[in-house]
C-alpha positions as YAML, in Angstrom:
chain: A
units: angstrom
residues:
- id: 1
  name: MET
  ca: [82.09, 87.07, 63.77]
- id: 2
  name: PHE
  ca: [85.14, 89.34, 64.08]
- id: 3
  name: GLN
  ca: [87.44, 89.51, 67.09]
- id: 4
  name: ARG
  ca: [86.66, 92.52, 69.25]
- id: 5
  name: ILE
  ca: [89.45, 94.91, 70.13]
- id: 6
  name: CYS
  ca: [89.98, 98.07, 72.15]
- id: 7
  name: LEU
  ca: [92.61, 100.46, 70.84]
- id: 8
  name: VAL
  ca: [94.25, 102.72, 73.43]
- id: 9
  name: HIS
  ca: [95.43, 105.90, 71.76]
- id: 10
  name: TYR
  ca: [97.94, 108.19, 73.46]
- id: 11
  name: HIS
  ca: [99.15, 111.68, 72.69]
- id: 12
  name: GLU
  ca: [101.78, 113.03, 75.06]
- id: 13
  name: ILE
  ca: [103.67, 109.75, 75.16]
- id: 14
  name: GLY
  ca: [104.13, 109.98, 71.41]
- id: 15
  name: LEU
  ca: [106.18, 113.17, 71.88]
- id: 16
  name: LYS
  ca: [108.79, 111.59, 74.16]
- id: 17
  name: GLY
  ca: [111.52, 110.94, 71.58]
- id: 18
  name: HIS
  ca: [114.18, 108.45, 72.70]
- id: 19
  name: ASN
  ca: [112.27, 107.66, 75.92]
- id: 20
  name: ARG
  ca: [109.03, 106.88, 74.13]
- id: 21
  name: SER
  ca: [109.35, 103.09, 74.27]
- id: 22
  name: SER
  ca: [109.68, 103.06, 78.07]
- id: 23
  name: PHE
  ca: [106.52, 105.18, 78.43]
- id: 24
  name: GLU
  ca: [104.67, 102.91, 76.00]
- id: 25
  name: MET
  ca: [105.72, 99.80, 77.87]
- id: 26
  name: ARG
  ca: [104.67, 101.32, 81.20]
- id: 27
  name: LEU
  ca: [101.22, 102.10, 79.77]
- id: 28
  name: LEU
  ca: [100.93, 98.59, 78.33]
- id: 29
  name: LYS
  ca: [101.80, 97.01, 81.70]
- id: 30
  name: ASN
  ca: [99.30, 99.25, 83.50]
- id: 31
  name: VAL
  ca: [96.56, 98.37, 80.98]
- id: 32
  name: GLU
  ca: [97.28, 94.65, 81.40]
- id: 33
  name: ALA
  ca: [97.00, 94.90, 85.17]
- id: 34
  name: MET
  ca: [93.83, 96.99, 85.11]
- id: 35
  name: LEU
  ca: [92.08, 94.38, 82.94]
- id: 36
  name: ASP
  ca: [92.87, 91.42, 85.18]
- id: 37
  name: GLY
  ca: [89.73, 89.30, 85.35]
- id: 38
  name: TYR
  ca: [88.30, 90.53, 82.04]
- id: 39
  name: PRO
  ca: [88.08, 88.32, 78.91]
- id: 40
  name: VAL
  ca: [91.37, 89.50, 77.40]
- id: 41
  name: VAL
  ca: [93.45, 87.33, 75.07]
- id: 42
  name: THR
  ca: [96.49, 89.58, 74.94]
- id: 43
  name: VAL
  ca: [97.64, 93.20, 75.00]
- id: 44
  name: ARG
  ca: [100.14, 94.35, 72.38]
- id: 45
  name: LYS
  ca: [101.69, 97.54, 71.10]
- id: 46
  name: ILE
  ca: [100.79, 98.15, 67.44]
- id: 47
  name: SER
  ca: [101.29, 101.13, 65.14]
- id: 48
  name: GLY
  ca: [101.74, 103.75, 67.85]
- id: 49
  name: ARG
  ca: [99.05, 102.54, 70.26]
- id: 50
  name: VAL
  ca: [98.18, 99.75, 72.64]
- id: 51
  name: CYS
  ca: [95.71, 97.14, 71.39]
- id: 52
  name: VAL
  ca: [93.63, 94.95, 73.69]
- id: 53
  name: PHE
  ca: [92.42, 91.77, 72.00]
- id: 54
  name: LEU
  ca: [89.25, 90.36, 73.57]
- id: 55
  name: LYS
  ca: [88.13, 86.75, 73.64]
- id: 56
  name: GLU
  ca: [85.69, 85.39, 71.09]
- id: 57
  name: GLU
  ca: [82.01, 85.97, 71.82]
- id: 58
  name: THR
  ca: [82.72, 88.89, 74.15]
- id: 59
  name: GLU
  ca: [79.43, 90.78, 74.34]
- id: 60
  name: TYR
  ca: [79.12, 94.38, 73.21]
- id: 61
  name: ASP
  ca: [78.16, 95.67, 76.68]
- id: 62
  name: LEU
  ca: [81.22, 94.07, 78.27]
- id: 63
  name: ALA
  ca: [83.45, 95.45, 75.51]
- id: 64
  name: CYS
  ca: [82.06, 98.92, 76.28]
- id: 65
  name: GLU
  ca: [82.71, 98.40, 79.99]
- id: 66
  name: ILE
  ca: [86.32, 97.51, 79.22]
- id: 67
  name: ALA
  ca: [86.70, 100.59, 77.01]
- id: 68
  name: ASP
  ca: [85.23, 102.82, 79.73]
- id: 69
  name: LYS
  ca: [87.69, 101.41, 82.26]
- id: 70
  name: LEU
  ca: [90.62, 101.94, 79.91]
- id: 71
  name: ALA
  ca: [89.58, 105.56, 79.34]
- id: 72
  name: CYS
  ca: [90.23, 106.22, 83.05]
- id: 73
  name: VAL
  ca: [93.80, 104.89, 83.00]
- id: 74
  name: PRO
  ca: [96.35, 107.76, 83.09]
- id: 75
  name: GLY
  ca: [98.21, 108.04, 79.80]
- id: 76
  name: THR
  ca: [95.14, 107.19, 77.70]
- id: 77
  name: ALA
  ca: [94.09, 109.97, 75.33]
- id: 78
  name: ARG
  ca: [91.26, 108.05, 73.64]
- id: 79
  name: VAL
  ca: [89.85, 104.51, 73.49]
- id: 80
  name: SER
  ca: [88.27, 103.05, 70.36]
- id: 81
  name: SER
  ca: [86.14, 99.91, 70.23]
- id: 82
  name: GLY
  ca: [86.06, 97.82, 67.08]
- id: 83
  name: TYR
  ca: [87.24, 94.69, 65.32]
- id: 84
  name: LYS
  ca: [90.28, 92.89, 63.97]
- id: 85
  name: THR
  ca: [89.77, 91.44, 60.47]
- id: 86
  name: GLU
  ca: [91.71, 89.79, 57.70]
- id: 87
  name: ARG
  ca: [93.25, 92.05, 55.07]
- id: 88
  name: ASP
  ca: [90.32, 91.58, 52.78]
- id: 89
  name: ILE
  ca: [88.25, 94.55, 51.61]
- id: 90
  name: ASP
  ca: [84.96, 92.64, 51.83]
- id: 91
  name: GLU
  ca: [85.65, 91.63, 55.43]
- id: 92
  name: ILE
  ca: [86.77, 95.16, 56.23]
- id: 93
  name: GLY
  ca: [83.50, 96.49, 54.81]
- id: 94
  name: ARG
  ca: [81.39, 94.08, 56.85]
- id: 95
  name: ALA
  ca: [83.30, 94.98, 60.00]
- id: 96
  name: ALA
  ca: [82.74, 98.67, 59.26]
- id: 97
  name: VAL
  ca: [78.99, 98.09, 59.03]
- id: 98
  name: ASP
  ca: [79.05, 96.24, 62.37]
- id: 99
  name: ALA
  ca: [81.12, 99.00, 63.95]
- id: 100
  name: MET
  ca: [78.67, 101.66, 62.79]
- id: 101
  name: HIS
  ca: [75.71, 99.71, 64.16]
- id: 102
  name: GLU
  ca: [77.38, 99.82, 67.58]
- id: 103
  name: ALA
  ca: [78.51, 103.44, 67.46]
- id: 104
  name: GLY
  ca: [75.40, 105.02, 68.98]
- id: 105
  name: ARG
  ca: [73.38, 107.89, 67.58]
- id: 106
  name: PHE
  ca: [74.76, 109.93, 64.69]
- id: 107
  name: GLU
  ca: [73.51, 111.73, 61.58]
- id: 108
  name: SER
  ca: [76.68, 112.19, 59.56]
- id: 109
  name: PHE
  ca: [79.85, 110.16, 59.05]
- id: 110
  name: LYS
  ca: [83.01, 109.74, 57.06]
- id: 111
  name: VAL
  ca: [85.55, 106.97, 56.51]
- id: 112
  name: ALA
  ca: [89.20, 107.49, 57.43]
- id: 113
  name: ALA
  ca: [91.34, 104.64, 56.05]
- id: 114
  name: ARG
  ca: [95.10, 104.21, 55.97]
- id: 115
  name: ARG
  ca: [97.54, 101.43, 55.23]
- id: 116
  name: SER
  ca: [100.93, 101.10, 56.88]
- id: 117
  name: HIS
  ca: [102.34, 98.73, 54.25]
- id: 118
  name: THR
  ca: [102.17, 99.09, 50.47]
- id: 119
  name: ASP
  ca: [101.97, 95.32, 50.03]
- id: 120
  name: PHE
  ca: [98.21, 95.75, 50.46]
- id: 121
  name: GLU
  ca: [97.06, 96.51, 46.91]
- id: 122
  name: ILE
  ca: [94.28, 98.97, 47.78]
- id: 123
  name: ASP
  ca: [95.49, 102.41, 48.80]
- id: 124
  name: SER
  ca: [93.92, 104.67, 51.43]
- id: 125
  name: MET
  ca: [91.84, 106.72, 48.98]
- id: 126
  name: GLN
  ca: [90.39, 103.63, 47.35]
- id: 127
  name: MET
  ca: [89.56, 102.11, 50.75]
- id: 128
  name: ASN
  ca: [87.73, 105.31, 51.69]
- id: 129
  name: GLN
  ca: [85.64, 105.03, 48.55]
- id: 130
  name: LEU
  ca: [84.94, 101.28, 48.74]
- id: 131
  name: VAL
  ca: [84.10, 101.16, 52.45]
- id: 132
  name: GLY
  ca: [82.16, 104.42, 52.20]
- id: 133
  name: SER
  ca: [79.99, 102.97, 49.40]
- id: 134
  name: LEU
  ca: [79.14, 99.91, 51.52]
- id: 135
  name: LEU
  ca: [78.22, 102.11, 54.46]
- id: 136
  name: CYS
  ca: [76.01, 104.33, 52.31]
- id: 137
  name: GLU
  ca: [74.13, 101.22, 51.20]
- id: 138
  name: ALA
  ca: [73.78, 99.94, 54.76]
- id: 139
  name: PHE
  ca: [72.82, 103.34, 56.21]
- id: 140
  name: PRO
  ca: [71.02, 105.22, 53.40]
- id: 141
  name: GLU
  ca: [69.46, 107.66, 55.86]
- id: 142
  name: LYS
  ca: [72.87, 108.88, 57.08]
- id: 143
  name: LYS
  ca: [74.79, 111.73, 55.50]
- id: 144
  name: VAL
  ca: [78.40, 111.60, 54.34]
- id: 145
  name: GLN
  ca: [80.18, 114.67, 55.70]
- id: 146
  name: MET
  ca: [83.90, 115.13, 55.26]
- id: 147
  name: LYS
  ca: [84.30, 118.05, 57.71]
- id: 148
  name: ASP
  ca: [83.32, 117.61, 61.38]
- id: 149
  name: PRO
  ca: [81.10, 114.54, 60.97]
- id: 150
  name: ASP
  ca: [79.24, 113.10, 63.96]
- id: 151
  name: LEU
  ca: [81.04, 109.78, 63.47]
- id: 152
  name: LYS
  ca: [84.36, 108.73, 61.97]
- id: 153
  name: VAL
  ca: [84.77, 105.13, 60.84]
- id: 154
  name: CYS
  ca: [88.46, 104.27, 60.92]
- id: 155
  name: VAL
  ca: [90.19, 101.52, 58.97]
- id: 156
  name: GLU
  ca: [93.84, 100.71, 59.59]
- id: 157
  name: VAL
  ca: [95.58, 98.06, 57.50]
- id: 158
  name: VAL
  ca: [98.82, 96.86, 59.09]
- id: 159
  name: GLN
  ca: [101.24, 94.11, 58.14]
- id: 160
  name: SER
  ca: [99.18, 91.05, 59.06]
- id: 161
  name: SER
  ca: [95.62, 92.28, 59.66]
- id: 162
  name: ALA
  ca: [93.22, 95.21, 59.63]
- id: 163
  name: TYR
  ca: [91.55, 97.12, 62.44]
- id: 164
  name: VAL
  ca: [88.15, 98.73, 62.04]
- id: 165
  name: TYR
  ca: [86.47, 100.92, 64.65]
- id: 166
  name: ALA
  ca: [83.88, 103.66, 65.03]
- id: 167
  name: ARG
  ca: [82.97, 104.04, 68.72]
- id: 168
  name: SER
  ca: [85.58, 106.24, 70.34]
- id: 169
  name: ILE
  ca: [85.58, 107.87, 73.78]
- id: 170
  name: PRO
  ca: [88.00, 110.39, 75.32]
- id: 171
  name: GLY
  ca: [90.49, 109.28, 77.96]
- id: 172
  name: VAL
  ca: [91.95, 111.17, 80.90]
- id: 173
  name: GLY
  ca: [95.23, 111.86, 79.10]
- id: 174
  name: GLY
  ca: [98.46, 112.51, 80.95]
- id: 175
  name: LEU
  ca: [101.25, 110.00, 81.47]
- id: 176
  name: PRO
  ca: [101.17, 106.37, 82.68]
- id: 177
  name: VAL
  ca: [101.55, 105.91, 86.43]
- id: 178
  name: GLY
  ca: [105.13, 104.89, 87.16]
- id: 179
  name: SER
  ca: [106.78, 107.05, 84.53]
- id: 180
  name: SER
  ca: [107.46, 110.10, 86.75]
- id: 181
  name: GLY
  ca: [108.86, 108.79, 90.01]
- id: 182
  name: ARG
  ca: [107.21, 108.69, 93.45]
- id: 183
  name: VAL
  ca: [105.48, 111.32, 95.57]
- id: 184
  name: MET
  ca: [104.18, 111.32, 99.15]
- id: 185
  name: CYS
  ca: [100.62, 112.68, 99.31]
- id: 186
  name: LEU
  ca: [99.07, 114.08, 102.48]
- id: 187
  name: LEU
  ca: [95.69, 112.38, 102.15]
- id: 188
  name: SER
  ca: [92.71, 113.33, 104.29]
- id: 189
  name: SER
  ca: [89.09, 112.18, 104.05]
- id: 190
  name: GLY
  ca: [88.14, 115.60, 102.66]
- id: 191
  name: ILE
  ca: [87.32, 116.65, 99.12]
- id: 192
  name: ASP
  ca: [90.57, 118.28, 98.05]
- id: 193
  name: SER
  ca: [93.46, 115.91, 98.74]
- id: 194
  name: PRO
  ca: [92.09, 112.91, 96.75]
- id: 195
  name: VAL
  ca: [91.78, 115.19, 93.71]
- id: 196
  name: ALA
  ca: [95.33, 116.47, 94.22]
- id: 197
  name: THR
  ca: [96.58, 112.88, 94.50]
- id: 198
  name: TRP
  ca: [94.79, 111.88, 91.29]
- id: 199
  name: ARG
  ca: [96.27, 114.85, 89.44]
- id: 200
  name: LEU
  ca: [99.79, 113.77, 90.32]
- id: 201
  name: ALA
  ca: [99.01, 110.17, 89.34]
- id: 202
  name: ARG
  ca: [97.74, 111.50, 86.01]
- id: 203
  name: ARG
  ca: [101.16, 113.08, 85.50]
- id: 204
  name: GLY
  ca: [102.78, 109.66, 85.88]
- id: 205
  name: ALA
  ca: [103.74, 109.73, 89.57]
- id: 206
  name: ILE
  ca: [103.37, 106.73, 91.88]
- id: 207
  name: CYS
  ca: [101.32, 108.18, 94.73]
- id: 208
  name: ILE
  ca: [101.87, 107.03, 98.30]
- id: 209
  name: GLY
  ca: [99.47, 108.49, 100.83]
- id: 210
  name: VAL
  ca: [99.97, 109.48, 104.45]
- id: 211
  name: HIS
  ca: [96.83, 110.03, 106.51]
- id: 212
  name: PHE
  ca: [96.98, 111.87, 109.82]
- id: 213
  name: SER
  ca: [94.17, 110.57, 112.00]
- id: 214
  name: GLY
  ca: [92.88, 112.28, 115.15]
- id: 215
  name: ARG
  ca: [93.03, 108.93, 116.92]
- id: 216
  name: PRO
  ca: [93.16, 108.33, 119.89]
- id: 217
  name: GLN
  ca: [91.60, 111.72, 120.63]
- id: 218
  name: THR
  ca: [88.88, 111.06, 118.01]
- id: 219
  name: SER
  ca: [87.34, 107.98, 116.45]
- id: 220
  name: ALA
  ca: [88.94, 106.21, 113.47]
- id: 221
  name: THR
  ca: [86.11, 107.18, 111.09]
- id: 222
  name: SER
  ca: [88.36, 109.26, 108.83]
- id: 223
  name: GLU
  ca: [90.64, 106.25, 108.38]
- id: 224
  name: TYR
  ca: [87.79, 104.14, 107.02]
- id: 225
  name: LEU
  ca: [86.82, 106.93, 104.63]
- id: 226
  name: VAL
  ca: [90.41, 107.28, 103.41]
- id: 227
  name: ASP
  ca: [90.46, 103.54, 102.79]
- id: 228
  name: ASP
  ca: [87.27, 103.90, 100.71]
- id: 229
  name: ILE
  ca: [88.86, 106.78, 98.78]
- id: 230
  name: ALA
  ca: [92.01, 104.72, 98.18]
- id: 231
  name: HIS
  ca: [89.90, 101.87, 96.79]
- id: 232
  name: VAL
  ca: [88.41, 104.33, 94.27]
- id: 233
  name: LEU
  ca: [91.87, 105.53, 93.26]
- id: 234
  name: GLU
  ca: [93.28, 102.02, 92.96]
- id: 235
  name: LYS
  ca: [90.69, 101.11, 90.30]
- id: 236
  name: THR
  ca: [92.97, 102.85, 87.81]
- id: 237
  name: GLY
  ca: [96.26, 102.22, 89.63]
- id: 238
  name: CYS
  ca: [96.47, 105.75, 91.03]
- id: 239
  name: ILE
  ca: [97.54, 104.93, 94.59]
- id: 240
  name: ALA
  ca: [100.07, 102.41, 95.85]
- id: 241
  name: ARG
  ca: [100.14, 102.60, 99.64]
- id: 242
  name: VAL
  ca: [98.69, 104.58, 102.55]
- id: 243
  name: TYR
  ca: [100.49, 105.20, 105.82]
- id: 244
  name: THR
  ca: [98.16, 106.00, 108.73]
- id: 245
  name: VAL
  ca: [99.47, 108.15, 111.58]
- id: 246
  name: PRO
  ca: [97.55, 108.30, 114.90]
- id: 247
  name: PHE
  ca: [98.19, 111.99, 115.46]
- id: 248
  name: GLY
  ca: [95.78, 113.12, 118.18]
- id: 249
  name: ASP
  ca: [98.11, 112.86, 121.18]
- id: 250
  name: TYR
  ca: [100.79, 114.95, 119.44]
- id: 251
  name: GLN
  ca: [98.22, 117.61, 118.62]
- id: 252
  name: ARG
  ca: [97.18, 117.68, 122.27]
- id: 253
  name: GLU
  ca: [100.80, 118.23, 123.30]
- id: 254
  name: ILE
  ca: [101.19, 121.04, 120.78]
- id: 255
  name: ALA
  ca: [97.90, 122.65, 121.83]
- id: 256
  name: GLY
  ca: [99.10, 122.83, 125.43]
- id: 257
  name: SER
  ca: [102.51, 124.26, 124.57]
- id: 258
  name: VAL
  ca: [102.25, 126.92, 121.85]
- id: 259
  name: PRO
  ca: [100.23, 130.13, 121.39]
- id: 260
  name: PRO
  ca: [96.70, 129.22, 120.18]
- id: 261
  name: GLY
  ca: [97.02, 131.17, 116.96]
- id: 262
  name: LEU
  ca: [100.02, 129.11, 115.86]
- id: 263
  name: ARG
  ca: [98.60, 125.65, 116.60]
- id: 264
  name: VAL
  ca: [97.49, 124.87, 113.04]
- id: 265
  name: ILE
  ca: [100.88, 125.81, 111.61]
- id: 266
  name: MET
  ca: [102.61, 123.66, 114.22]
- id: 267
  name: TYR
  ca: [100.38, 120.71, 113.40]
- id: 268
  name: ARG
  ca: [101.17, 121.05, 109.72]
- id: 269
  name: ARG
  ca: [104.90, 121.51, 110.23]
- id: 270
  name: LEU
  ca: [105.00, 118.25, 112.19]
- id: 271
  name: MET
  ca: [102.90, 116.54, 109.51]
- id: 272
  name: PHE
  ca: [105.31, 117.72, 106.83]
- id: 273
  name: LYS
  ca: [108.33, 116.48, 108.79]
- id: 274
  name: VAL
  ca: [106.73, 113.05, 109.24]
- id: 275
  name: ALA
  ca: [105.76, 112.93, 105.57]
- id: 276
  name: GLN
  ca: [109.33, 113.84, 104.59]
- id: 277
  name: ALA
  ca: [110.71, 111.02, 106.74]
- id: 278
  name: LEU
  ca: [108.30, 108.55, 105.12]
- id: 279
  name: ALA
  ca: [109.20, 109.96, 101.70]
- id: 280
  name: ALA
  ca: [112.85, 109.15, 102.40]
- id: 281
  name: ARG
  ca: [111.83, 105.59, 103.27]
- id: 282
  name: GLU
  ca: [109.91, 105.29, 99.99]
- id: 283
  name: LYS
  ca: [112.48, 107.19, 97.90]
- id: 284
  name: ALA
  ca: [109.78, 109.72, 96.99]
- id: 285
  name: GLY
  ca: [110.90, 113.01, 95.49]
- id: 286
  name: ALA
  ca: [108.21, 115.44, 96.67]
- id: 287
  name: LEU
  ca: [105.30, 116.02, 99.02]
- id: 288
  name: VAL
  ca: [101.81, 116.69, 97.66]
- id: 289
  name: THR
  ca: [98.96, 118.52, 99.40]
- id: 290
  name: GLY
  ca: [95.42, 119.50, 98.44]
- id: 291
  name: GLU
  ca: [95.81, 123.13, 99.46]
- id: 292
  name: SER
  ca: [94.17, 125.95, 97.50]
- id: 293
  name: LEU
  ca: [95.40, 129.50, 98.05]
- id: 294
  name: GLY
  ca: [93.34, 131.38, 100.63]
- id: 295
  name: GLN
  ca: [90.77, 128.62, 101.15]
- id: 296
  name: VAL
  ca: [91.38, 128.29, 104.91]
- id: 297
  name: ALA
  ca: [93.62, 129.95, 107.51]
- id: 298
  name: SER
  ca: [96.58, 127.62, 106.94]
- id: 299
  name: GLN
  ca: [96.58, 128.32, 103.21]
- id: 300
  name: THR
  ca: [97.61, 131.97, 103.11]
- id: 301
  name: LEU
  ca: [100.91, 132.84, 101.49]
- id: 302
  name: GLU
  ca: [102.60, 133.53, 104.83]
- id: 303
  name: ASN
  ca: [101.33, 130.34, 106.47]
- id: 304
  name: ILE
  ca: [102.23, 128.20, 103.47]
- id: 305
  name: ALA
  ca: [105.77, 129.62, 103.62]
- id: 306
  name: ALA
  ca: [105.97, 128.94, 107.37]
- id: 307
  name: THR
  ca: [104.87, 125.34, 106.81]
- id: 308
  name: ASP
  ca: [107.16, 124.69, 103.84]
- id: 309
  name: SER
  ca: [110.21, 125.82, 105.81]
- id: 310
  name: ALA
  ca: [109.82, 122.70, 107.98]
- id: 311
  name: VAL
  ca: [111.08, 120.46, 105.16]
- id: 312
  name: SER
  ca: [113.84, 120.49, 102.58]
- id: 313
  name: MET
  ca: [112.05, 118.70, 99.75]
- id: 314
  name: PRO
  ca: [109.67, 120.15, 97.11]
- id: 315
  name: VAL
  ca: [106.00, 120.52, 98.04]
- id: 316
  name: PHE
  ca: [103.56, 120.26, 95.13]
- id: 317
  name: ARG
  ca: [100.12, 121.87, 95.37]
- id: 318
  name: PRO
  ca: [98.26, 120.95, 92.17]
- id: 319
  name: LEU
  ca: [95.07, 122.70, 93.35]
- id: 320
  name: ILE
  ca: [96.69, 125.95, 94.49]
- id: 321
  name: GLY
  ca: [94.89, 128.12, 91.92]
- id: 322
  name: THR
  ca: [91.71, 126.06, 91.65]
- id: 323
  name: ASP
  ca: [88.25, 127.23, 92.68]
- id: 324
  name: LYS
  ca: [86.41, 125.07, 95.23]
- id: 325
  name: GLN
  ca: [83.56, 124.36, 92.82]
- id: 326
  name: GLU
  ca: [86.05, 123.12, 90.24]
- id: 327
  name: ILE
  ca: [87.56, 120.78, 92.83]
- id: 328
  name: ILE
  ca: [84.10, 119.49, 93.78]
- id: 329
  name: ALA
  ca: [83.25, 118.87, 90.13]
- id: 330
  name: GLN
  ca: [86.43, 116.85, 89.64]
- id: 331
  name: ALA
  ca: [85.86, 114.91, 92.86]
- id: 332
  name: LYS
  ca: [82.40, 113.95, 91.58]
- id: 333
  name: GLU
  ca: [83.86, 112.84, 88.26]
- id: 334
  name: LEU
  ca: [86.57, 110.90, 90.06]
- id: 335
  name: GLY
  ca: [84.05, 109.18, 92.33]
- id: 336
  name: THR
  ca: [85.35, 110.38, 95.70]
- id: 337
  name: PHE
  ca: [82.95, 113.25, 96.42]
- id: 338
  name: GLU
  ca: [80.22, 111.20, 98.12]
- id: 339
  name: ILE
  ca: [82.80, 109.53, 100.36]
- id: 340
  name: SER
  ca: [84.46, 112.82, 101.27]
- id: 341
  name: SER
  ca: [81.09, 114.44, 102.02]
- id: 342
  name: GLN
  ca: [80.50, 112.13, 104.99]
- id: 343
  name: ASP
  ca: [81.09, 113.58, 108.44]
- id: 344
  name: ALA
  ca: [84.20, 112.34, 110.16]
- id: 345
  name: PRO
  ca: [86.12, 113.81, 113.10]
- id: 346
  name: ASP
  ca: [89.73, 114.16, 112.06]
- id: 347
  name: CYS
  ca: [92.94, 115.89, 113.00]
- id: 348
  name: CYS
  ca: [92.08, 118.98, 110.95]
- id: 349
  name: THR
  ca: [89.32, 119.96, 113.40]
- id: 350
  name: LEU
  ca: [90.99, 118.73, 116.59]
- id: 351
  name: PHE
  ca: [92.14, 121.34, 119.14]
- id: 352
  name: MET
  ca: [91.41, 124.15, 116.70]
- id: 353
  name: PRO
  ca: [91.81, 127.70, 118.09]
- id: 354
  name: ARG
  ca: [89.01, 130.23, 117.78]
- id: 355
  name: SER
  ca: [91.21, 132.67, 115.86]
- id: 356
  name: PRO
  ca: [94.07, 130.98, 114.01]
- id: 357
  name: GLU
  ca: [96.89, 133.19, 112.79]
- id: 358
  name: THR
  ca: [96.53, 133.92, 109.07]
- id: 359
  name: HIS
  ca: [99.78, 135.84, 108.55]
- id: 360
  name: ALA
  ca: [102.32, 134.04, 110.69]
- id: 361
  name: LYS
  ca: [105.89, 135.32, 110.96]
- id: 362
  name: LEU
  ca: [108.44, 132.55, 110.57]
- id: 363
  name: ALA
  ca: [110.54, 133.88, 113.49]
- id: 364
  name: ASP
  ca: [107.55, 133.56, 115.83]
- id: 365
  name: VAL
  ca: [106.84, 130.05, 114.55]
- id: 366
  name: LEU
  ca: [110.41, 128.88, 115.11]
- id: 367
  name: GLU
  ca: [110.51, 130.42, 118.57]
- id: 368
  name: ALA
  ca: [107.29, 128.66, 119.59]
- id: 369
  name: GLU
  ca: [108.59, 125.37, 118.17]
- id: 370
  name: LYS
  ca: [111.87, 125.39, 120.11]
- id: 371
  name: PRO
  ca: [110.60, 123.71, 123.31]
- id: 372
  name: LEU
  ca: [108.91, 120.88, 121.40]
- id: 373
  name: PRO
  ca: [110.75, 117.53, 120.99]
- id: 374
  name: ILE
  ca: [110.03, 117.51, 117.25]
- id: 375
  name: ASP
  ca: [112.83, 115.14, 116.20]
- id: 376
  name: ALA
  ca: [111.89, 112.60, 118.86]
- id: 377
  name: TRP
  ca: [108.22, 112.82, 117.87]
- id: 378
  name: VAL
  ca: [109.02, 112.28, 114.19]
- id: 379
  name: ALA
  ca: [111.13, 109.21, 114.96]
- id: 380
  name: GLU
  ca: [108.43, 107.83, 117.25]
- id: 381
  name: ILE
  ca: [105.64, 108.43, 114.74]
- id: 382
  name: VAL
  ca: [107.53, 106.91, 111.82]
- id: 383
  name: GLU
  ca: [108.38, 103.87, 113.92]
- id: 384
  name: ASN
  ca: [104.69, 103.25, 114.66]
- id: 385
  name: VAL
  ca: [102.90, 104.08, 111.41]
- id: 386
  name: GLU
  ca: [100.28, 101.68, 110.10]
- id: 387
  name: VAL
  ca: [100.50, 100.59, 106.46]
- id: 388
  name: ARG
  ca: [97.99, 99.40, 103.89]
- id: 389
  name: ASP
  ca: [98.86, 98.53, 100.28]
- id: 390
  name: TYR
  ca: [96.68, 98.94, 97.20]
- id: 391
  name: ALA
  ca: [96.81, 97.69, 93.62]
- id: 392
  name: CYS
  ca: [99.26, 99.84, 91.66]
- id: 393
  name: PRO
  ca: [100.99, 97.97, 88.81]
- id: 394
  name: ALA
  ca: [103.97, 100.31, 88.82]
- id: 395
  name: TYR
  ca: [104.70, 99.87, 92.54]
- id: 396
  name: LYS
  ca: [106.45, 96.93, 94.12]
- id: 397
  name: PRO
  ca: [105.39, 96.93, 97.77]
- id: 398
  name: LYS
  ca: [107.99, 96.25, 100.38]
- id: 399
  name: LYS
  ca: [107.63, 95.66, 104.06]
- id: 400
  name: PRO
  ca: [108.09, 98.82, 106.15]
- id: 401
  name: GLN
  ca: [111.59, 99.07, 107.61]
- id: 402
  name: PRO
  ca: [112.49, 100.63, 110.96]
- id: 403
  name: ALA
  ca: [113.30, 104.32, 110.66]
- id: 404
  name: ASN
  ca: [116.95, 103.80, 111.70]
- id: 405
  name: SER
  ca: [117.61, 100.92, 109.28]
...
């Protein structure tokens, strides 16, 4: 019985030059944390990838479950399931047969062997031939095909052992969470913003959410849904913390003070200012929204510009050019779509005008905003936010500090 392993392959990390080791270590730490509770002996970096060594007698189904989980960790390009063996060609051949038995359906295959040290007497070409012959005997009905085979059986001989694997699944790619700084994500219970948050996490950012609830003017339903969404994201370490802002009373004040057509822009400008203040607390470098150009009234070019002018920090919109059906498809793949499809009264639908302005002029927006005590509201909101932390290996949670500390 050979020791089962999962090899985490990466692509973009391997192009990082002098910074490569820090990216590799961040991925290794994230993998370790994501596998807490699984039968893992150790996780080590070997030959340009991360190797997860599983405990003896780990069943095939559980090994597949572990591989599937690893494939969802940002920074992972591909995950291979296989075995660690001694540097003995007979053992390598037996492991290759076992790996092929567990690889699923296929009609054609080839062997891809390589050695990283010449102290192993059999070179790569000879290993291809020897292991290939054993596999042809074990699977006489399968065809050897050197170009575009259904299955590739890989053999890697390193300094102290050999690794043999055949089952390989694609990962989500990107960079490990924690390698690209922090961002503050405006997170609603809708379909778009969880996808936008995940996309930034996939680029290595630590994502901290801020949810604007319609409470006390509406129920807290959206808050529960956002918590459910955050629990989906935390399965792969893609969210660290969520700040909840009871926003309904401030919307009511705005609705009674500004022209109806400008209400939505005013709501969003205040949201952005609050998010910027929280970003300063968290040392986050940008805001993130789930906006897509032209999707709703607040997402026209003019209204986006009017909203952005409320803050001085960058605002990232990873979905800006994405079709709604593409966003839905990714939400389904991510596992948030069913949650986001539930009805929940939230601040986005509260005190909405019949005909919101779609081409706001910044001068009109600033004039309407003058009478509002925006700075006092921001300070008051930030002082009274509610905080919930989630499992993100790259984030060290700290207790919220007063805004004036």
